[in-house]
Coordinates of C-alpha atoms in Angstrom, one line a residue:
M14 CA 0.0 0.0 0.0
S15 CA 1.3 3.5 -0.8
A16 CA 2.0 6.2 1.7
P17 CA -1.0 7.7 3.6
T18 CA -2.4 10.9 2.3
R19 CA -4.6 11.9 5.3
I20 CA -5.3 10.4 8.7
G21 CA -8.2 10.8 11.2
F22 CA -7.9 10.2 14.9
V23 CA -11.1 8.5 16.1
Y24 CA -12.2 9.1 19.7
C25 CA -14.9 7.6 21.8
N26 CA -15.5 10.3 24.4
D27 CA -12.0 10.9 25.8
H28 CA -10.5 7.6 24.7
L29 CA -8.5 7.3 21.5
A30 CA -10.4 4.4 19.8
G31 CA -8.2 4.2 16.7
T32 CA -7.3 5.8 13.4
I33 CA -8.9 6.0 9.9
T34 CA -6.2 6.4 7.2
E35 CA -6.6 7.3 3.6
Y36 CA -4.2 6.0 0.9
S37 CA -4.0 7.2 -2.7
V38 CA -3.9 4.3 -5.1
Q39 CA -4.1 3.9 -8.8
A40 CA -7.9 3.3 -8.8
G41 CA -8.5 6.2 -6.4
Y42 CA -8.4 5.9 -2.6
E43 CA -8.4 3.2 -0.1
Y44 CA -9.1 3.4 3.7
E45 CA -7.8 1.5 6.7
F46 CA -9.3 1.6 10.2
R47 CA -7.2 0.3 13.0
Y48 CA -8.1 0.2 16.7
D49 CA -5.6 1.7 19.2
T50 CA -3.9 -0.9 21.4
K51 CA -4.9 0.8 24.6
Y52 CA -8.5 0.9 23.5
L53 CA -8.5 -2.8 22.8
Q54 CA -7.2 -3.3 26.3
S55 CA -9.7 -0.9 27.9
G56 CA -12.7 -3.2 28.0
L57 CA -14.8 -0.7 26.0
A58 CA -16.9 -2.0 23.1
K59 CA -16.5 -1.8 19.4
I60 CA -17.4 1.7 18.2
G61 CA -19.6 0.5 15.3
A62 CA -21.6 -2.5 14.5
N63 CA -19.3 -3.4 11.6
L64 CA -16.1 -2.4 13.2
P65 CA -15.3 -5.5 15.4
L66 CA -12.6 -5.3 18.0
T67 CA -9.4 -6.7 16.5
E68 CA -5.8 -5.9 16.4
F69 CA -5.9 -6.4 12.6
P70 CA -6.7 -3.4 10.4
L71 CA -9.9 -3.2 8.4
H72 CA -9.3 -2.3 4.7
R73 CA -11.9 -0.9 2.3
N74 CA -11.7 0.7 -1.2
Y75 CA -14.3 3.2 0.1
L76 CA -14.8 5.2 3.2
P77 CA -16.8 2.8 5.5
A78 CA -20.5 3.6 6.0
F79 CA -19.9 4.1 9.7
F80 CA -17.9 7.2 9.0
T81 CA -20.0 8.6 6.1
N82 CA -23.1 8.3 8.2
L83 CA -21.6 10.6 10.9
M84 CA -21.4 13.5 8.4
S85 CA -23.7 16.3 7.7
E86 CA -26.0 16.1 4.6
G87 CA -27.8 18.4 2.2
W88 CA -27.8 22.1 2.9
V89 CA -25.3 21.9 5.9
K90 CA -22.9 19.7 3.9
R91 CA -22.8 22.2 1.0
H92 CA -22.0 25.1 3.2
Q93 CA -19.4 23.2 5.2
A94 CA -17.7 22.2 2.0
K95 CA -17.6 25.8 0.9
L96 CA -16.3 27.0 4.3
A97 CA -13.6 24.3 4.3
R98 CA -12.8 24.9 0.6
L99 CA -13.4 21.3 -0.2
D100 CA -15.2 19.5 -3.0
I101 CA -18.6 18.4 -1.8
D102 CA -17.8 14.8 -2.7
D103 CA -14.6 14.8 -0.6
K104 CA -16.2 12.7 2.2
F105 CA -13.0 12.1 4.1
G106 CA -12.0 15.8 4.0
L107 CA -15.4 16.9 5.2
L108 CA -15.2 14.4 8.1
L109 CA -11.9 15.6 9.2
A110 CA -12.9 19.3 8.9
H111 CA -16.3 18.8 10.8
G112 CA -15.9 15.7 12.9
E113 CA -15.0 17.5 16.2
E114 CA -18.5 17.4 17.5
L115 CA -21.0 14.7 16.5
I116 CA -24.1 13.2 17.9
G117 CA -23.1 10.4 20.2
P118 CA -19.7 9.7 21.8
I119 CA -17.6 9.6 18.5
K120 CA -15.5 12.3 17.1
V121 CA -13.0 12.3 14.3
L122 CA -10.1 14.7 14.4
P123 CA -7.2 15.6 12.0
N124 CA -4.8 15.7 15.0
L125 CA -4.4 13.9 18.3
L126 CA -6.5 15.4 21.1
K127 CA -4.6 17.3 23.8
H128 CA -5.4 16.5 27.4
E129 CA -6.7 20.0 28.1
D130 CA -9.1 19.6 25.1
A131 CA -10.9 16.6 26.7
A132 CA -14.7 16.6 26.2
Q133 CA -16.7 18.5 28.8
K134 CA -20.2 17.6 30.0
A135 CA -22.9 19.0 27.8
E136 CA -25.6 21.2 29.0
L137 CA -28.7 19.2 29.8
P138 CA -32.0 20.1 27.9
E139 CA -35.2 20.9 29.7
K140 CA -38.2 18.8 29.0
N141 CA -40.7 21.7 29.2
L142 CA -39.9 24.5 26.7
K143 CA -43.3 26.2 27.1
G144 CA -42.9 29.9 27.0
F145 CA -39.4 29.8 25.5
T146 CA -38.4 31.9 22.4
I147 CA -35.4 31.8 20.0
D148 CA -33.4 35.0 20.1
F149 CA -33.1 35.5 16.3
A150 CA -35.5 35.7 13.4
R151 CA -36.3 33.0 10.9
H152 CA -34.7 34.9 8.0
E153 CA -31.4 35.0 9.9
F154 CA -31.4 31.2 10.3
N155 CA -29.0 30.3 7.5
E156 CA -26.4 32.8 8.5
V157 CA -26.6 32.0 12.2
A158 CA -26.4 28.3 11.6
M159 CA -23.3 28.5 9.5
R160 CA -21.6 30.8 12.0
S161 CA -22.4 28.6 15.0
L162 CA -22.0 25.0 13.7
G163 CA -18.2 25.4 13.7
R164 CA -16.6 21.9 13.4
A165 CA -19.8 20.1 14.4
S166 CA -21.7 17.9 12.0
I167 CA -25.5 17.1 12.1
S168 CA -27.1 14.5 9.9
G169 CA -30.3 14.9 7.9
V170 CA -31.1 16.9 4.7
Q171 CA -33.6 19.3 6.3
P172 CA -32.0 22.6 7.5
K173 CA -31.3 22.4 11.2
M174 CA -28.8 23.6 13.9
F175 CA -28.0 23.4 17.6
L176 CA -29.5 25.6 20.3
T177 CA -28.6 26.2 23.9
H178 CA -29.9 28.4 26.8
K179 CA -29.0 32.0 26.5
P180 CA -26.9 33.0 29.6
G181 CA -28.7 35.6 31.7
A182 CA -31.9 35.5 29.7
R183 CA -34.8 33.6 31.1
K184 CA -36.6 31.2 28.8
T185 CA -34.5 32.1 25.8
L186 CA -32.7 29.8 23.4
T187 CA -29.8 30.9 21.3
A188 CA -27.3 29.5 18.8
S189 CA -24.9 27.0 20.4
I190 CA -21.3 27.2 19.4
G191 CA -20.9 23.6 18.1
I192 CA -23.2 21.0 19.6
G193 CA -25.9 22.1 22.0
P194 CA -28.7 20.3 24.0
Y195 CA -31.4 21.1 21.4
I196 CA -31.8 20.8 17.6
V197 CA -34.1 23.3 15.9
K198 CA -35.7 22.7 12.5
P199 CA -37.6 25.6 10.8
S200 CA -40.1 25.0 8.1
P201 CA -38.4 25.0 4.7
R202 CA -39.9 27.5 2.3
D203 CA -40.9 24.7 -0.1
L204 CA -42.5 22.7 2.7
P205 CA -44.9 25.1 4.4
H206 CA -45.6 24.5 8.1
L207 CA -43.4 21.4 8.2
A208 CA -42.5 22.3 11.8
I209 CA -46.2 22.2 12.8
N210 CA -46.6 19.0 10.8
E211 CA -43.8 17.2 12.7
F212 CA -44.9 18.5 16.1
I213 CA -48.4 17.1 15.5
I214 CA -47.2 13.7 14.3
M215 CA -44.6 13.4 17.0
R216 CA -47.3 14.3 19.6
L217 CA -49.6 11.6 18.1
C218 CA -46.7 9.1 18.4
Q219 CA -46.2 10.0 22.0
L220 CA -49.9 9.8 22.8
T221 CA -50.2 6.3 21.3
G222 CA -47.3 5.0 23.5
F223 CA -44.1 5.4 21.5
D224 CA -41.0 6.5 23.2
V225 CA -40.3 9.8 21.4
A226 CA -37.6 12.5 21.6
D227 CA -38.8 15.4 23.7
H228 CA -40.2 18.1 21.4
A229 CA -41.8 21.5 21.3
L230 CA -42.8 24.3 19.1
V231 CA -40.8 27.4 19.9
P232 CA -41.1 30.8 18.1
F233 CA -38.3 32.7 16.5
S234 CA -38.1 36.3 17.5
C235 CA -40.2 37.1 14.5
G236 CA -43.0 34.9 15.7
E237 CA -42.7 32.0 13.2
L238 CA -42.8 28.6 14.9
A239 CA -39.9 26.2 14.7
Y240 CA -39.7 22.5 15.7
V241 CA -37.3 22.0 18.6
T242 CA -36.2 18.6 19.8
S243 CA -34.0 17.7 22.8
R244 CA -30.9 15.5 22.3
F245 CA -31.5 12.0 23.6
D246 CA -27.9 10.8 23.2
L247 CA -27.0 12.2 26.6
D248 CA -27.5 10.7 30.1
T249 CA -28.7 12.6 33.2
T250 CA -25.2 14.0 33.8
G251 CA -24.8 15.4 30.3
R252 CA -22.3 12.7 29.1
N253 CA -22.5 10.3 26.1
T254 CA -22.8 6.9 27.7
R255 CA -24.3 5.1 24.8
F256 CA -23.7 4.6 21.1
I257 CA -26.5 5.8 18.8
E258 CA -26.0 4.1 15.5
D259 CA -28.5 4.5 12.7
L260 CA -29.5 1.5 10.6
A261 CA -27.8 2.9 7.5
S262 CA -24.5 2.5 9.4
V263 CA -25.5 -0.9 10.9
M264 CA -26.4 -2.2 7.5
E265 CA -23.4 -0.6 5.8
V266 CA -25.5 1.6 3.6
A267 CA -24.1 4.9 2.4
P268 CA -26.2 8.0 3.2
G269 CA -27.1 8.4 -0.5
N270 CA -28.7 4.9 -0.5
K271 CA -30.7 5.3 2.7
S272 CA -34.0 5.0 0.7
S273 CA -32.7 2.6 -2.0
E274 CA -35.1 0.4 -3.8
A275 CA -32.8 -2.5 -2.9
L276 CA -33.8 -2.2 0.7
S277 CA -36.8 -3.5 2.7
Y278 CA -38.0 -3.1 6.2
E279 CA -38.1 -6.8 6.5
H280 CA -34.3 -7.0 6.0
A281 CA -33.6 -3.9 8.1
L282 CA -35.6 -5.2 11.1
K283 CA -33.9 -8.6 10.8
V284 CA -30.5 -6.9 10.9
A285 CA -31.6 -4.8 14.0
H286 CA -32.9 -8.0 15.6
A287 CA -29.5 -9.7 15.2
S288 CA -27.7 -6.6 16.5
C289 CA -29.8 -6.7 19.6
G290 CA -29.1 -10.3 20.4
Y291 CA -32.2 -11.6 18.8
H292 CA -34.5 -10.1 21.4
A293 CA -38.1 -10.7 20.2
Q294 CA -39.3 -7.2 21.4
I295 CA -37.1 -5.6 18.8
L296 CA -39.2 -7.1 16.0
K297 CA -42.4 -5.9 17.6
D298 CA -41.1 -2.4 18.2
G299 CA -39.8 -2.1 14.6
F300 CA -43.0 -3.5 13.2
L301 CA -45.0 -0.9 15.0
H302 CA -42.7 1.9 14.0
V303 CA -43.1 1.0 10.3
L304 CA -46.9 0.6 10.7
M305 CA -47.1 4.0 12.4
A306 CA -45.1 5.6 9.5
Y307 CA -47.6 4.1 7.1
L308 CA -50.7 5.3 9.1
V309 CA -49.5 8.9 9.3
G310 CA -48.3 9.1 5.7
N311 CA -44.6 9.3 6.5
N312 CA -42.7 8.0 3.5
D313 CA -39.4 9.3 4.9
L314 CA -38.7 6.5 7.3
H315 CA -35.4 5.7 5.7
M316 CA -32.4 4.0 7.3
K317 CA -31.0 7.1 8.9
N318 CA -34.3 7.8 10.7
M319 CA -34.1 4.5 12.7
S320 CA -31.3 4.1 15.2
L321 CA -30.1 1.5 17.7
V322 CA -28.8 2.2 21.2
R323 CA -25.8 0.3 22.5
P324 CA -24.0 0.7 25.9
L325 CA -20.3 1.8 25.7
D326 CA -19.2 -1.5 27.3
S327 CA -21.3 -3.8 25.1
D328 CA -21.2 -5.2 21.6
T329 CA -24.9 -5.9 21.7
A330 CA -27.5 -3.1 21.1
I331 CA -30.4 -2.9 23.6
G332 CA -33.1 -1.7 21.3
F333 CA -34.2 1.2 19.2
S334 CA -33.6 4.8 20.2
K335 CA -36.4 7.2 20.8
I336 CA -38.5 7.9 17.7
Y337 CA -37.5 11.1 15.8
D338 CA -38.2 12.7 12.4
M339 CA -41.8 11.5 11.9
V340 CA -43.9 13.7 9.6
S341 CA -46.8 13.3 7.1
V342 CA -46.0 14.0 3.5
A343 CA -49.7 14.3 2.6
P344 CA -49.6 18.1 2.2
Y345 CA -46.7 18.1 -0.1
K346 CA -47.7 16.5 -3.5
E347 CA -44.2 16.5 -4.9
Y348 CA -43.0 14.2 -2.1
D349 CA -46.2 12.1 -1.9
G350 CA -45.4 9.6 -4.6
S351 CA -44.9 6.4 -2.4
E352 CA -46.4 4.8 0.6
L353 CA -43.2 4.1 2.4
S354 CA -39.5 5.0 2.1
I355 CA -38.4 1.5 1.2
W356 CA -40.2 -1.8 0.4
L357 CA -42.1 -3.5 3.1
M358 CA -41.0 -7.1 2.4
E359 CA -37.9 -8.6 0.8
S360 CA -40.0 -10.4 -1.8
E361 CA -41.0 -6.9 -3.2
V362 CA -37.3 -6.1 -3.7
K363 CA -36.3 -9.4 -5.4
D364 CA -39.2 -10.0 -7.7
A365 CA -41.8 -7.3 -7.0
E366 CA -44.0 -10.0 -5.4
S367 CA -46.8 -8.5 -3.4
T368 CA -49.8 -10.0 -1.6
S369 CA -53.0 -10.8 -3.5
S370 CA -54.7 -8.0 -1.7
Y371 CA -52.1 -5.5 -2.8
K372 CA -52.5 -6.6 -6.4
N373 CA -56.3 -6.0 -6.1
Y374 CA -56.3 -2.8 -4.0
G375 CA -53.1 -1.2 -5.2
Y376 CA -52.0 -0.1 -1.7
Y377 CA -51.0 -1.8 1.6
T378 CA -53.7 -3.2 3.8
E379 CA -53.9 -5.4 6.9
H380 CA -53.1 -8.4 4.7
D381 CA -49.7 -6.9 3.8
F382 CA -48.7 -6.0 7.3
V383 CA -49.7 -9.5 8.6
A384 CA -47.5 -11.0 5.7
F385 CA -44.7 -8.6 6.7
A386 CA -45.0 -9.7 10.3
A387 CA -44.9 -13.4 9.2
Q388 CA -41.6 -12.7 7.5
L389 CA -40.3 -11.3 10.7
G390 CA -41.4 -14.5 12.6
L391 CA -44.5 -13.0 14.2
N392 CA -47.6 -15.2 13.9
Q393 CA -50.8 -13.9 12.5
K394 CA -52.6 -13.7 15.9
V395 CA -49.9 -11.5 17.3
A396 CA -49.7 -9.3 14.1
K397 CA -53.4 -8.7 14.1
K398 CA -53.4 -7.8 17.7
L399 CA -50.5 -5.3 17.2
I400 CA -52.3 -3.7 14.2
H401 CA -55.7 -3.4 15.8
S402 CA -54.3 -2.0 19.0
L403 CA -52.3 0.7 17.3
V404 CA -55.1 1.7 15.0
K405 CA -57.4 2.0 18.0
K406 CA -54.9 4.1 19.9
V407 CA -54.3 6.4 16.9
S408 CA -58.1 6.8 16.5
Q409 CA -58.5 7.6 20.2
N410 CA -55.7 10.2 20.3
L411 CA -56.1 11.8 16.9
N412 CA -58.1 14.9 18.0
K413 CA -56.0 15.5 21.1
A414 CA -52.8 15.5 18.9
F415 CA -54.3 17.9 16.4
N416 CA -55.6 20.2 19.1
S417 CA -52.2 20.5 20.7
V418 CA -51.5 23.5 18.4
T419 CA -54.0 26.1 17.3
G420 CA -54.6 27.3 13.8
F421 CA -53.1 25.8 10.6
D422 CA -56.5 24.3 9.6
E423 CA -55.7 23.6 6.0
L424 CA -52.6 21.6 6.9
K425 CA -54.5 19.7 9.7
H426 CA -57.3 18.9 7.3
V427 CA -55.1 17.2 4.8
V428 CA -53.0 15.3 7.3
F429 CA -56.1 14.2 9.4
N430 CA -57.8 12.9 6.2
R431 CA -54.7 10.9 5.2
I432 CA -54.5 9.3 8.6
Q433 CA -58.2 8.4 8.6
A434 CA -57.8 6.9 5.1
R435 CA -54.8 4.9 6.1
M436 CA -56.5 3.5 9.2
E437 CA -59.4 2.4 7.0
T438 CA -57.0 0.3 4.9
M439 CA -56.4 -1.9 7.9
S440 CA -60.1 -3.0 7.8
R441 CA -60.1 -4.0 4.1
P442 CA -61.2 -7.6 3.4
W443 CA -58.3 -9.9 2.4
L444 CA -58.6 -10.6 -1.4

């Protein structure tokens, strides 16, 4: 192998976990990840599902998905490339330039961390943000975000940034320098009222019994509402004590392929099941998550919007993280072209084979979700019970969720009708 061109030092909290090295070769670039000897002796777990603890280096002719899935996407990625004077396709360069602060315990640096630069405890978020405001206006968002993100990265295509409490100002949130305890997402101009949309859907998820990320609607100084969510990767002391790894990373899927037609929820949940030591509850939790996405009209449940939680001292994940990024695409016709982000079953990927009911109706019904459950190893009785119970809970809490914010009647009408229509599909006769 030729001489290295660039090297990244990979840390898990304050511990040097290893190095990721780039080599220039005739065909392009190759990458080598190697664990640090002291880390191997520390008793800490592997840093990624596909990075097993071994003294032997891992070689790839591409940057492993674990690292590419740590990086910013979309709008933030474009601006970070411009600031760092890097090509937007220079994944490794962007990781080194903006890997100092990431969600979870991992950071990737171009130089060894000095002792005095060891990570500090993060500020803890408050669960109740009622009465809070953001100290800048919506039209200032882009400028403030780029100025404040620094060397931090934040995944997701939708514009977002970190917030923290403003010192000396009661109930005021301000831009955090680097990572902060909150993530704010304003409504994009081409997706009107998306913040309200996400708040209502997340509230509905919460009311129906899902474990969701803390969330709130908080106004900018101009009065426009933004969706604010609290970070859930911190423990009660403000430290990262768990790995949060999205299924794209666990499945070794690059960010650009997170909604690939080669993927199915059946395969994704089986991978999650194996990563969690084959605990049966994982299959039920994942099944309900996918069903809820279908019921609310969320076709954006891609592999970066489902994550597993793993203790720092264990190679086995303990389950799914809190639910995040659930919206209904019903109001946005240009994004409303599919029922789900990826295929439901692996048979649909391989030979486009659907249930007889789908062939007749042209959309998913109870029959499809029972068949999906069967592929996961859940019997028909269990599947039907899970479906009927969730539909009942959604129906019972629908009005409460929509009444959690006043106004926005047109948006509410479209989303409400989509959910009602999707619930009705679960009572269609099997054909």
